GROMACS .gro file of C-alpha atoms in nm:
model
  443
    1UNK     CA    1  10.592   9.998   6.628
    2UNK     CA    2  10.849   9.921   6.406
    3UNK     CA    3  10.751   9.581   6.343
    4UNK     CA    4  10.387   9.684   6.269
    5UNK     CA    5  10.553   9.906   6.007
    6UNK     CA    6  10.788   9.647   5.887
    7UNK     CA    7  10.488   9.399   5.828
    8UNK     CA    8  10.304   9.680   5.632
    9UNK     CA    9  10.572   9.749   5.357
   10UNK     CA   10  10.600   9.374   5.266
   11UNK     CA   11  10.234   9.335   5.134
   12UNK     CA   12  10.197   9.705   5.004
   13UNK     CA   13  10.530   9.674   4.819
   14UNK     CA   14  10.444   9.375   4.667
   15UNK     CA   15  10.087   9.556   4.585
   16UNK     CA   16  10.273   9.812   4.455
   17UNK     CA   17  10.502   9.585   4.196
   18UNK     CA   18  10.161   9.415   4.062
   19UNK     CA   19  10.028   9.807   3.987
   20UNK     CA   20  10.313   9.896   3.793
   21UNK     CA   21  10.272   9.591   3.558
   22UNK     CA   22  10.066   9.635   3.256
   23UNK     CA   23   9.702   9.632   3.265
   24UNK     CA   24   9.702   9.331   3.025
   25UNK     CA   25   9.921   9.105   3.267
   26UNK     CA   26   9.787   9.139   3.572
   27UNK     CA   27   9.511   8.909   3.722
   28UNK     CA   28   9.237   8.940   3.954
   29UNK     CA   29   9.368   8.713   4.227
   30UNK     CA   30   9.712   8.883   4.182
   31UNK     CA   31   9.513   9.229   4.277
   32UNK     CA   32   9.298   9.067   4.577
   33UNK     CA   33   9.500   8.871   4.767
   34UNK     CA   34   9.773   9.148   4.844
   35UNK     CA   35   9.525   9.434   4.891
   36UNK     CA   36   9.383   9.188   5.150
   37UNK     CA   37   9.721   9.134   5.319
   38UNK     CA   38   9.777   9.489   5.340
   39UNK     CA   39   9.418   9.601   5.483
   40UNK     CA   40   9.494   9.327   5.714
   41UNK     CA   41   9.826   9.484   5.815
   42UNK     CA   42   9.699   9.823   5.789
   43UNK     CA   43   9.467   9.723   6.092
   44UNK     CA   44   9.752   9.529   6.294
   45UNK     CA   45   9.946   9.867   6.200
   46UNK     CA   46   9.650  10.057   6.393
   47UNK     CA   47   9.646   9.810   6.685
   48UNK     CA   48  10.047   9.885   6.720
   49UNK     CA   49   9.985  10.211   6.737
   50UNK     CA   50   9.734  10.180   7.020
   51UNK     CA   51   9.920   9.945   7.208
   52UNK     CA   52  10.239  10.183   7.171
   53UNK     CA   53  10.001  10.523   7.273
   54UNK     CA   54   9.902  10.305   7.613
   55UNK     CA   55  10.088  10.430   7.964
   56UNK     CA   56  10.396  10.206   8.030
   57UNK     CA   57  10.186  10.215   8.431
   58UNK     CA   58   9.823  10.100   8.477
   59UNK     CA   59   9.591  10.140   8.772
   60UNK     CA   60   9.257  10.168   8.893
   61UNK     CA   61   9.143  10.270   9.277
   62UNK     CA   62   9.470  10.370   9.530
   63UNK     CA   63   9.547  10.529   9.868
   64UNK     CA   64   9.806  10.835   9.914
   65UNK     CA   65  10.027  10.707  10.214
   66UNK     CA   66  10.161  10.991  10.482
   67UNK     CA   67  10.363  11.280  10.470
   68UNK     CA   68  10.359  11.518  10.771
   69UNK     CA   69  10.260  11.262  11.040
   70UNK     CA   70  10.574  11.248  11.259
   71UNK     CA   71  10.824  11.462  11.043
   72UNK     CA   72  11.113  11.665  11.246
   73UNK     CA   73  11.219  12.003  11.164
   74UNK     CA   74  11.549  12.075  10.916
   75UNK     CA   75  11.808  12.085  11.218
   76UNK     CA   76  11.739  11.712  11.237
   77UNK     CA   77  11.759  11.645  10.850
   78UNK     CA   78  12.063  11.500  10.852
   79UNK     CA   79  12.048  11.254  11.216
   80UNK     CA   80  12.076  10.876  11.109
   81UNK     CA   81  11.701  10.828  11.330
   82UNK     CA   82  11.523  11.064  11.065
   83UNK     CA   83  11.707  10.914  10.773
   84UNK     CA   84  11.712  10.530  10.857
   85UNK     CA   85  11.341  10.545  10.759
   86UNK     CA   86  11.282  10.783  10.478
   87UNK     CA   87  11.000  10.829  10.420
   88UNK     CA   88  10.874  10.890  10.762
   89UNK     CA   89  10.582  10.670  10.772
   90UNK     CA   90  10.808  10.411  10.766
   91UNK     CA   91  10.901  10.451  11.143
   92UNK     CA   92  10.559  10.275  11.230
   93UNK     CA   93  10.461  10.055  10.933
   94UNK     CA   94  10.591   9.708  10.849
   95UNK     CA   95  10.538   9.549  10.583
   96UNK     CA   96  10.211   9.361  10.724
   97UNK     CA   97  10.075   9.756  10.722
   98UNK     CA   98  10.114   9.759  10.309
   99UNK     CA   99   9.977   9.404  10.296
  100UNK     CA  100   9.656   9.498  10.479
  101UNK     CA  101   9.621   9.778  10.170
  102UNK     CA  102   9.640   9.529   9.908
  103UNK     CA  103   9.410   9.323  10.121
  104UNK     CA  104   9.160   9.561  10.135
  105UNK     CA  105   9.131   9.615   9.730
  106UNK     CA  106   9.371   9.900   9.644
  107UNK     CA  107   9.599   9.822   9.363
  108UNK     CA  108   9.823  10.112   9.396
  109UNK     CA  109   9.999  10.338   9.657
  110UNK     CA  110  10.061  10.714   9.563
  111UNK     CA  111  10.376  10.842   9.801
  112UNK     CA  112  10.455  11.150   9.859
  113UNK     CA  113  10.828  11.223   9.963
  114UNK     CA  114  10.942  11.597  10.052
  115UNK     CA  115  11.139  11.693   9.784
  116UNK     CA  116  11.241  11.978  10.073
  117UNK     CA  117  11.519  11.772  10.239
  118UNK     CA  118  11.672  11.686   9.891
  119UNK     CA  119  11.726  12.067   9.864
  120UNK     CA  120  11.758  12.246  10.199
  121UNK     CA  121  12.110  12.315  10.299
  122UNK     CA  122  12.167  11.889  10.155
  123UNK     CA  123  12.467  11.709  10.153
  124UNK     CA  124  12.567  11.491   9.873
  125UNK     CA  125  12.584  11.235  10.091
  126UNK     CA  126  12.222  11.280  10.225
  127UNK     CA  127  12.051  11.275   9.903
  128UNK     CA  128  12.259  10.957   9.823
  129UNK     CA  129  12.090  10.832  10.113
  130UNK     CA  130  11.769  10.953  10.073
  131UNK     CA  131  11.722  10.849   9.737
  132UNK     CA  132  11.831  10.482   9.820
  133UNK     CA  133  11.596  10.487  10.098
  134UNK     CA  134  11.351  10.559   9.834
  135UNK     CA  135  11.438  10.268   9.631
  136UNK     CA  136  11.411  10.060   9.933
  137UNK     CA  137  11.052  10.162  10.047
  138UNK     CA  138  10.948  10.103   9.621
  139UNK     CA  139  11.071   9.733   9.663
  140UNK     CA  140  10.883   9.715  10.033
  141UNK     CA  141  10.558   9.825   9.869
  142UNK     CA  142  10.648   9.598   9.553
  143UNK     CA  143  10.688   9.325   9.809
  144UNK     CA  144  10.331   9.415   9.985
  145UNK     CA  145  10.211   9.353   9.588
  146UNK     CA  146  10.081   9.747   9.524
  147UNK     CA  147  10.188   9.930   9.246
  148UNK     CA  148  10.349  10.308   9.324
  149UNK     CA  149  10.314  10.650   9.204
  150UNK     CA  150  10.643  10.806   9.374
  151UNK     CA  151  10.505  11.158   9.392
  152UNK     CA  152  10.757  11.450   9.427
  153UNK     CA  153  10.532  11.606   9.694
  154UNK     CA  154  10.605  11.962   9.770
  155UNK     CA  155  10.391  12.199  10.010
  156UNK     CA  156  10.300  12.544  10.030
  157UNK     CA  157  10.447  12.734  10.300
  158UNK     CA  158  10.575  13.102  10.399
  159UNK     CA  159  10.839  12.992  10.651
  160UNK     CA  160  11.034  12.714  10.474
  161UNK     CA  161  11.331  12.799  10.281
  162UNK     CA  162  11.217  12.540  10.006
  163UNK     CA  163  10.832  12.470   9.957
  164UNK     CA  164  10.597  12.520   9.667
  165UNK     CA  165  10.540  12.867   9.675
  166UNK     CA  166  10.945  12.965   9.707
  167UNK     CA  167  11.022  12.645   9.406
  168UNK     CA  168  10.819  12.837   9.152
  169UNK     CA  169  10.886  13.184   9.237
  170UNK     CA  170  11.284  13.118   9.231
  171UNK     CA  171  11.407  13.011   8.885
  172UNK     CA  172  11.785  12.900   9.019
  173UNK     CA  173  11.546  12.671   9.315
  174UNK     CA  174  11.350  12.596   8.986
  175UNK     CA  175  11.679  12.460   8.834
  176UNK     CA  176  11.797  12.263   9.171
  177UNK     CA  177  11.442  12.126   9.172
  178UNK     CA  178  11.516  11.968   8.783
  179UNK     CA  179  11.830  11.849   8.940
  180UNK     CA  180  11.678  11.643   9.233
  181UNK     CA  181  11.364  11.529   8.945
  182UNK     CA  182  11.663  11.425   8.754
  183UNK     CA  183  11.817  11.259   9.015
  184UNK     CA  184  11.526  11.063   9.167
  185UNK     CA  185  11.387  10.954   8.790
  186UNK     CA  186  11.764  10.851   8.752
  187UNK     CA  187  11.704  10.594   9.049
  188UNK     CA  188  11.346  10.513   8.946
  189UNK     CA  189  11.441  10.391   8.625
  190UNK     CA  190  11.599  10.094   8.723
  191UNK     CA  191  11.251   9.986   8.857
  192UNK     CA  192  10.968   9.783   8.677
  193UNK     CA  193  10.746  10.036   8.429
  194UNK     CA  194  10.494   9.846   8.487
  195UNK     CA  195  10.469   9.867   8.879
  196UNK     CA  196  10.602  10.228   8.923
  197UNK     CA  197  10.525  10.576   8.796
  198UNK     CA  198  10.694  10.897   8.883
  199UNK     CA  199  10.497  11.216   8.943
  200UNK     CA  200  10.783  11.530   9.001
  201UNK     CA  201  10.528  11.800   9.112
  202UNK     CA  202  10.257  11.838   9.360
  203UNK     CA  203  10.026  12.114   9.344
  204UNK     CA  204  10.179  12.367   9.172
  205UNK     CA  205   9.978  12.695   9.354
  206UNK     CA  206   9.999  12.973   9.060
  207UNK     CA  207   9.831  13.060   8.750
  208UNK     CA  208   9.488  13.072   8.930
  209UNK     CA  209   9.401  13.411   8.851
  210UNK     CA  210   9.258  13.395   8.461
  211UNK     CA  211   9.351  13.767   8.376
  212UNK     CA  212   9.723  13.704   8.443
  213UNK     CA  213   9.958  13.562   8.194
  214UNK     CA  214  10.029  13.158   8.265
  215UNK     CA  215  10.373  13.031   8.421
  216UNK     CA  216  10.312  12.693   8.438
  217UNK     CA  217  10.323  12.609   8.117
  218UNK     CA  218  10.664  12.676   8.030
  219UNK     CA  219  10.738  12.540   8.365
  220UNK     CA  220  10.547  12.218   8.286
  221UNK     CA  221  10.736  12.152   8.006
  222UNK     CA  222  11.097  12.195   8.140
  223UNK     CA  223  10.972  11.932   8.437
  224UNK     CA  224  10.857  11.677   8.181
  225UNK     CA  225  11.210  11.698   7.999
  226UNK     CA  226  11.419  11.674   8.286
  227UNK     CA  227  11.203  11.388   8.423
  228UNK     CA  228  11.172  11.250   8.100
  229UNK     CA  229  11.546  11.233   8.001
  230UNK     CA  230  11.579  11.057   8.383
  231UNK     CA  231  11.331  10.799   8.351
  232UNK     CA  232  11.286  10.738   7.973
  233UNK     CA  233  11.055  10.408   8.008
  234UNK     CA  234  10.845  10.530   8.282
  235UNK     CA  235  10.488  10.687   8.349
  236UNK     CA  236  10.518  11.005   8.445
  237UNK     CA  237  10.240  11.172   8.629
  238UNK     CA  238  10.186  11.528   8.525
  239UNK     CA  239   9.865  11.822   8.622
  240UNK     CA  240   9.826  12.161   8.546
  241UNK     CA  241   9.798  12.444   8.732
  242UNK     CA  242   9.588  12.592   9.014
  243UNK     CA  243   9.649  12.272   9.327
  244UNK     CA  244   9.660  12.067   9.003
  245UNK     CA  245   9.247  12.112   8.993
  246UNK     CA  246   9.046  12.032   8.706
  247UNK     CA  247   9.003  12.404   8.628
  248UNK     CA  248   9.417  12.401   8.583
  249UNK     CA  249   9.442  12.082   8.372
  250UNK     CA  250   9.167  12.259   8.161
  251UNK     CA  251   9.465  12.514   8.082
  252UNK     CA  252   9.714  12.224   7.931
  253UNK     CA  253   9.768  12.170   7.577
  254UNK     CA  254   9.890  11.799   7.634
  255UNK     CA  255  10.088  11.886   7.284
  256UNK     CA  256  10.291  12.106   7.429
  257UNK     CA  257  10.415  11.764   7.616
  258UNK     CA  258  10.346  11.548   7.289
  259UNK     CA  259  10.420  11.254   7.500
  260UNK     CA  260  10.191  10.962   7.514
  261UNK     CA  261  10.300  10.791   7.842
  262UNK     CA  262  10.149  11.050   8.081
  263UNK     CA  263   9.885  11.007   8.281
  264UNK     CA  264   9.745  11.374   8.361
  265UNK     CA  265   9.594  11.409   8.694
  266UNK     CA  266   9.386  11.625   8.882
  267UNK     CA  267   9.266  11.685   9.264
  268UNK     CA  268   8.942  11.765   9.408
  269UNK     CA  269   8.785  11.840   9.731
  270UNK     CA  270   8.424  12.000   9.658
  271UNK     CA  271   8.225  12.082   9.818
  272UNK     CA  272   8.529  12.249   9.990
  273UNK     CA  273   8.296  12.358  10.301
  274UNK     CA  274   8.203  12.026  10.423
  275UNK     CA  275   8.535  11.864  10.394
  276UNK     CA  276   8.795  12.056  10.551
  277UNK     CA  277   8.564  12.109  10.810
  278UNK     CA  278   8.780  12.234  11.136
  279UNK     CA  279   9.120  12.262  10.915
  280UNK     CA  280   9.297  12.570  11.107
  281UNK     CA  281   9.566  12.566  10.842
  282UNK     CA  282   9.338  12.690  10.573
  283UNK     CA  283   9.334  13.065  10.642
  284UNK     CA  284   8.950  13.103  10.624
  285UNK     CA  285   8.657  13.036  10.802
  286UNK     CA  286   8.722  12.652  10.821
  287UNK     CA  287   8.857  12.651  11.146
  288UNK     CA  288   8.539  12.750  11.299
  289UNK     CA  289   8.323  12.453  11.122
  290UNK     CA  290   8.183  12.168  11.245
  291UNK     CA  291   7.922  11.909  11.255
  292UNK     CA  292   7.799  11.956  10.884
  293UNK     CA  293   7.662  11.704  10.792
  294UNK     CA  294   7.670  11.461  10.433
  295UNK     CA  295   7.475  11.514  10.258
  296UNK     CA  296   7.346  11.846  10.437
  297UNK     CA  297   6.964  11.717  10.420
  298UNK     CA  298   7.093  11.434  10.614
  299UNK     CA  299   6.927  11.535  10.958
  300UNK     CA  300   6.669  11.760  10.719
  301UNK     CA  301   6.662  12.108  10.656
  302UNK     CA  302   6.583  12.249  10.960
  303UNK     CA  303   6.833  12.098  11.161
  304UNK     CA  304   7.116  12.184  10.897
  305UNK     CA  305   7.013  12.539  10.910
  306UNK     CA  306   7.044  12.491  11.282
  307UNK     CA  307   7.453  12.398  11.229
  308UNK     CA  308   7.503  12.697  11.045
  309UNK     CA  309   7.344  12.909  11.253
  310UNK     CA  310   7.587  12.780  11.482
  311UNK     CA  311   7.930  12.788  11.284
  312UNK     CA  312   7.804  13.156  11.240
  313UNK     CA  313   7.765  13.188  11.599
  314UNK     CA  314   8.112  13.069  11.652
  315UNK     CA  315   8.279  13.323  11.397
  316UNK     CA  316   8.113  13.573  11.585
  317UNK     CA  317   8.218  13.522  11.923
  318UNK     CA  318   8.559  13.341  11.859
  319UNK     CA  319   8.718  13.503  11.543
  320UNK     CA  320   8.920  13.800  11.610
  321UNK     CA  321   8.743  14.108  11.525
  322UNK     CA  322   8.942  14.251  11.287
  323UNK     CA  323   8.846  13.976  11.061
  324UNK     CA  324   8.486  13.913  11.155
  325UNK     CA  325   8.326  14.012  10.888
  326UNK     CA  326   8.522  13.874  10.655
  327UNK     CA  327   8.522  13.515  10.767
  328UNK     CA  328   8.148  13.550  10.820
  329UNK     CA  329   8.073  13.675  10.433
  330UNK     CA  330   8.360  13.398  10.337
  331UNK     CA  331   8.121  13.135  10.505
  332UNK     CA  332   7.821  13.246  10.389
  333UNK     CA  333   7.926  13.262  10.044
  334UNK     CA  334   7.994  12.868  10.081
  335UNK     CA  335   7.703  12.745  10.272
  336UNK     CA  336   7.504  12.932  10.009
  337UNK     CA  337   7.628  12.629   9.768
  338UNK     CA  338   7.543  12.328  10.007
  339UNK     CA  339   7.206  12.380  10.097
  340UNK     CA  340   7.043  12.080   9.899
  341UNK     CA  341   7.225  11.756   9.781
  342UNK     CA  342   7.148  11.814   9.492
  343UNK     CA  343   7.376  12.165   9.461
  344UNK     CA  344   7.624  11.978   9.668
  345UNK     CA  345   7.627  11.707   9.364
  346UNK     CA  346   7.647  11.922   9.148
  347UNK     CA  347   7.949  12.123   9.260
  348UNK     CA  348   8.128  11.773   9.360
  349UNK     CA  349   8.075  11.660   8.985
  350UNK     CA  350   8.209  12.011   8.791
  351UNK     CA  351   8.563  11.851   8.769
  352UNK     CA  352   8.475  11.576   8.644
  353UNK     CA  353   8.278  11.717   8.372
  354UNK     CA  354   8.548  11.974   8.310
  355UNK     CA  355   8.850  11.666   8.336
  356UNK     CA  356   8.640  11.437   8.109
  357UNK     CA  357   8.540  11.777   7.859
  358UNK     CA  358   8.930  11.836   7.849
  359UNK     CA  359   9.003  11.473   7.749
  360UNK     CA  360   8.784  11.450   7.491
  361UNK     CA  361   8.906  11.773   7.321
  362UNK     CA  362   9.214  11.618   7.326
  363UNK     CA  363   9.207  11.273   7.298
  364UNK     CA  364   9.304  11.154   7.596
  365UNK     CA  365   9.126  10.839   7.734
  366UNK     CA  366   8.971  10.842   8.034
  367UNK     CA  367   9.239  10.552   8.152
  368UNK     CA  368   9.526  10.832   8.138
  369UNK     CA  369   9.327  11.075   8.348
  370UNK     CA  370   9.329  11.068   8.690
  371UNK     CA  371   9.190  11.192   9.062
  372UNK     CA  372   9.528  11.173   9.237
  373UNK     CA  373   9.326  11.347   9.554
  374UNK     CA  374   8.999  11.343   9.697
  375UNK     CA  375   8.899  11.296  10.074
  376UNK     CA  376   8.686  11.426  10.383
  377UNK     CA  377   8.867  11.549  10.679
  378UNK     CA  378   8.813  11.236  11.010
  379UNK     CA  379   8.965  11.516  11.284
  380UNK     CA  380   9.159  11.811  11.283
  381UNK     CA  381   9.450  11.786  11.501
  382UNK     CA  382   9.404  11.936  11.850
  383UNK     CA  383   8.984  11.961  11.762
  384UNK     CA  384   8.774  11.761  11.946
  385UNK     CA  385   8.514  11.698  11.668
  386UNK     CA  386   8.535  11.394  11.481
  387UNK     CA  387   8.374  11.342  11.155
  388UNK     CA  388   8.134  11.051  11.158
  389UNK     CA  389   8.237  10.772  10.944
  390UNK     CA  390   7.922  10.748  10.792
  391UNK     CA  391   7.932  11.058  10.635
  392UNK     CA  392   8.247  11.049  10.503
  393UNK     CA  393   8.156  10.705  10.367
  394UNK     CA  394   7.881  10.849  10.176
  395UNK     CA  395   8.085  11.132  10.004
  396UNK     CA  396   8.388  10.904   9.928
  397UNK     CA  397   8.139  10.674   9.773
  398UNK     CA  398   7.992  10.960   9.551
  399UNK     CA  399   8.311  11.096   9.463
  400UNK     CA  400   8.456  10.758   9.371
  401UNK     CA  401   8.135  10.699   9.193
  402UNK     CA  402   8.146  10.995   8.985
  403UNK     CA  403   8.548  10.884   8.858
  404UNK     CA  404   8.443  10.505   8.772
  405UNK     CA  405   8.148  10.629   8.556
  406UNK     CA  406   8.404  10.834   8.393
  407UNK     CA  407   8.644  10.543   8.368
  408UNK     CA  408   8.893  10.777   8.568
  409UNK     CA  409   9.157  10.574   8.821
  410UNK     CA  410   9.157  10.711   9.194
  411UNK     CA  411   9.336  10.724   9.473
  412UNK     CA  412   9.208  10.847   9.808
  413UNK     CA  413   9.371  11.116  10.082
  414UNK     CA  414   9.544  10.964  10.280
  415UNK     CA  415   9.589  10.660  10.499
  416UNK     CA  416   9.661  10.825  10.811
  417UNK     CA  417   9.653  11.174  10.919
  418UNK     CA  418   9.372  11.422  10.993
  419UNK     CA  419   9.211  11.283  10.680
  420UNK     CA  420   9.353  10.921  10.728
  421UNK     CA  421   9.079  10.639  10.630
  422UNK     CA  422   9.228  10.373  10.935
  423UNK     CA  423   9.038  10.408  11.308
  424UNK     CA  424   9.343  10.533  11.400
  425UNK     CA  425   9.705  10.621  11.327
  426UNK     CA  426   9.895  10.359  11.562
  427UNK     CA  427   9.726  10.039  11.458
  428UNK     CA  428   9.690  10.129  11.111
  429UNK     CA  429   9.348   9.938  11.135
  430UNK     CA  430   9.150  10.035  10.787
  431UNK     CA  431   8.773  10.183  10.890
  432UNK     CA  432   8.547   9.886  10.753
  433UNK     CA  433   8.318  10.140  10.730
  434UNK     CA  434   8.511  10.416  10.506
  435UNK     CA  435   8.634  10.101  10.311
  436UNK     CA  436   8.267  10.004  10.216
  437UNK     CA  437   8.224  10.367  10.098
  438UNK     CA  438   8.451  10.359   9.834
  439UNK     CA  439   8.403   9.985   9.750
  440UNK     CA  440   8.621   9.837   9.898
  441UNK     CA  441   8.628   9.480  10.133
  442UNK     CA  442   8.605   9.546  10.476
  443UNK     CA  443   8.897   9.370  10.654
   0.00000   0.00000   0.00000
């Protein structure tokens, strides 16, 4: 930028000397040719200024790699097995694995580390370690020629000492958090701009209810300074509130960040009844769905009202009674919402209006916003149903769909795991079928 200003002030001073001349001694030529130079450098001045305003990190369709798939407990945090390989995917991939990504069309990786162990009863010599293990998996997937979003991944949870829920609720975790951000962006910044971002929050779970005041704000911005001041060249990947959804980002007032090397991301899983179908973790209903199909209409409308009839069936005899009714109305209420494809369109494209409404209010190009997770459950763990891969094709194509037509970048939950996009998680095999979905090339 500062040469785009330096080559304005030649031809606009010299403009500026000619003015101040008497009317009599000035010529015509003298009064073109440097208000032509400097119209020509005021539009190299605006190109500078777009070129500075682009992300330092670029990307367009990517796969979130593993995070819970084999990891131990905290009494084992600090055994050399656990930390040889941080992050734990790395126990069973080589670097063939990453290759076989980059094969397939994806330009990026997004991983997710556990920002837990940097915190929980840690050892300056364990985050030492940890954080050059980091380093070390950045160059493997550099090596495998993917870009990486390193992405601070924290989790919700009620029994951890250190998870989402007990990072925003505690300001002095809150301040050990910034420490560890500061810390890993530290590391991070001796890494290529161009081939690695840094995103130092997942999911932050409050400011969901509209008639309460809003935390994450403030929050927000303390993160982006301490991240910031770490890794001064690099992209940061920042989202707003609410599981970082679309309805959260619509909260953010990007000046409140006033930085133009974010990209602002946000996650999506609608409709939320057809693809967490069978997740027992959820709390709800979900652990009594299957077979629903995508779209519902599928198998026509009969046999879809068949399923739920079924599901309901299943509440009813398995669900313990104190909850019943609840579950049942809980279903209900989201079935109501899916019984067409075109109502389950239009509830899978609401973010992405409300993403793309929220850029445009604020200028933010469609390039800098982006769907950092989107996916359809394959098998919950321990459940015997398995999720066709034709149906989840057909949703990950529509969902990836609606983000290109927006000119948003993706990247697609997860490569293993009970929504992992591979046949299966020892051969790391990539589902030709799931790949053709999202447009990928079948290996």
């Amino acid at each position: 930028m500062e040469n785009c200003f330096r080559s304005w002030s030649f031809p606009f001073a010299g403009l500026a000397g000619i003015l101040s001349r008497p009317k009599t001694a000035r010529t015509r030529k003298e009064l073109i040719l440097p208000l032509l130079r400097a119209l020509l450098c005021f539009g190299q001045l605006l190109a500078c200024s777009v070129a500075d305003a682009a992300t330092a990190f670029t990307m367009k369709q990517g796969l979130n790699l593993d995070l819970w798939t084999t990891w131990p407990g905290p009494e084992r945090w600090d055994e050399d097995a656990v930390l040889a390989k941080f992050p734990e995917w790395r126990q069973d991939t080589s670097i063939d694995n990453l290759k076989d990504i980059r094969a397939a069309g994806f330009d990026f990786v997004r991983m997710p580390i556990d920002p837990a162990i940097f915190l929980e009863d840690a050892s300056g010599k364990r985050v030492t370690r940890l954080i050059a293990a980091t380093i070390e998996t950045v160059d493997m997937i550099h090596e495998a020629g993917l870009k990486v979003i390193v992405d601070f991944h924290s989790i919700p949870s009620d029994v951890r000492k250190v998870g989402t829920n007990q990072v925003l609720a505690d300001n002095d975790l809150f301040a050990r958090y910034l420490d560890a951000v500061a810390r890993v962006g530290t590391a991070l910044s001796t890494t290529d701009p161009a081939t690695t971002a840094f995103e130092p929050f997942n999911e932050p779970v409050i400011d969901c209810d509209p008639t309460l005041f809003p935390k994450w704000p403030s929050l927000l911005k303390r993160l982006h300074a301490a991240a910031r001041k770490a890794a001064p060249n690099h992209t940061l990947v920042l989202s707003g509130s609410c599981w970082s959804s679309a309805y959260g980002l619509a909260k953010i007032d990007p000046a409140l960040i006033a930085d133009e090397n974010v990209i602002w991301t946000f996650h999506s899983y609608e409709p939320y009844i057809l693809t967490h179908q069978g997740a027992d973790w959820t709390g709800d209903s979900m652990s009594y769905v299957e077979g629903l199909p995508y779209p519902p209409d599928l198998m026509g409308e009969e046999a879809f009202d068949e399923r739920l009839a079924a599901v309901r069936k299943t509440i009813e005899t398995n669900a313990p009674e104190e909850r019943r009714e609840e579950l049942l109305t809980g279903f209900n209420e989201m079935a109501g919402g899916v019984m067409s494809y075109k109502q389950v369109l239009t509830m899978l494209n609401e973010p992405f209006d409300n993403a793309e409404a929220w850029g445009k209010k604020h200028n933010i190009p469609p390039e800098r916003i982006f769907l950092g997770e989107f996916g359809m459950i394959r098998q919950e763990y321990r459940k015997e149903f398995r999720m066709p891969s034709p149906w989840r094709a057909t949703y990950l194509k529509d969902m990836t769909d609606a983000a290109q037509q927006r000119g948003f970048p993706w990247s697609v939950w997860s490569w293993g795991g009970a929504f992992g996009i591979t046949l299966d998680d020892d051969k790391r095999i990539l589902d030709p079928v799931i790949l053709k979905g999202l447009g990928l090339k079948p290996q």
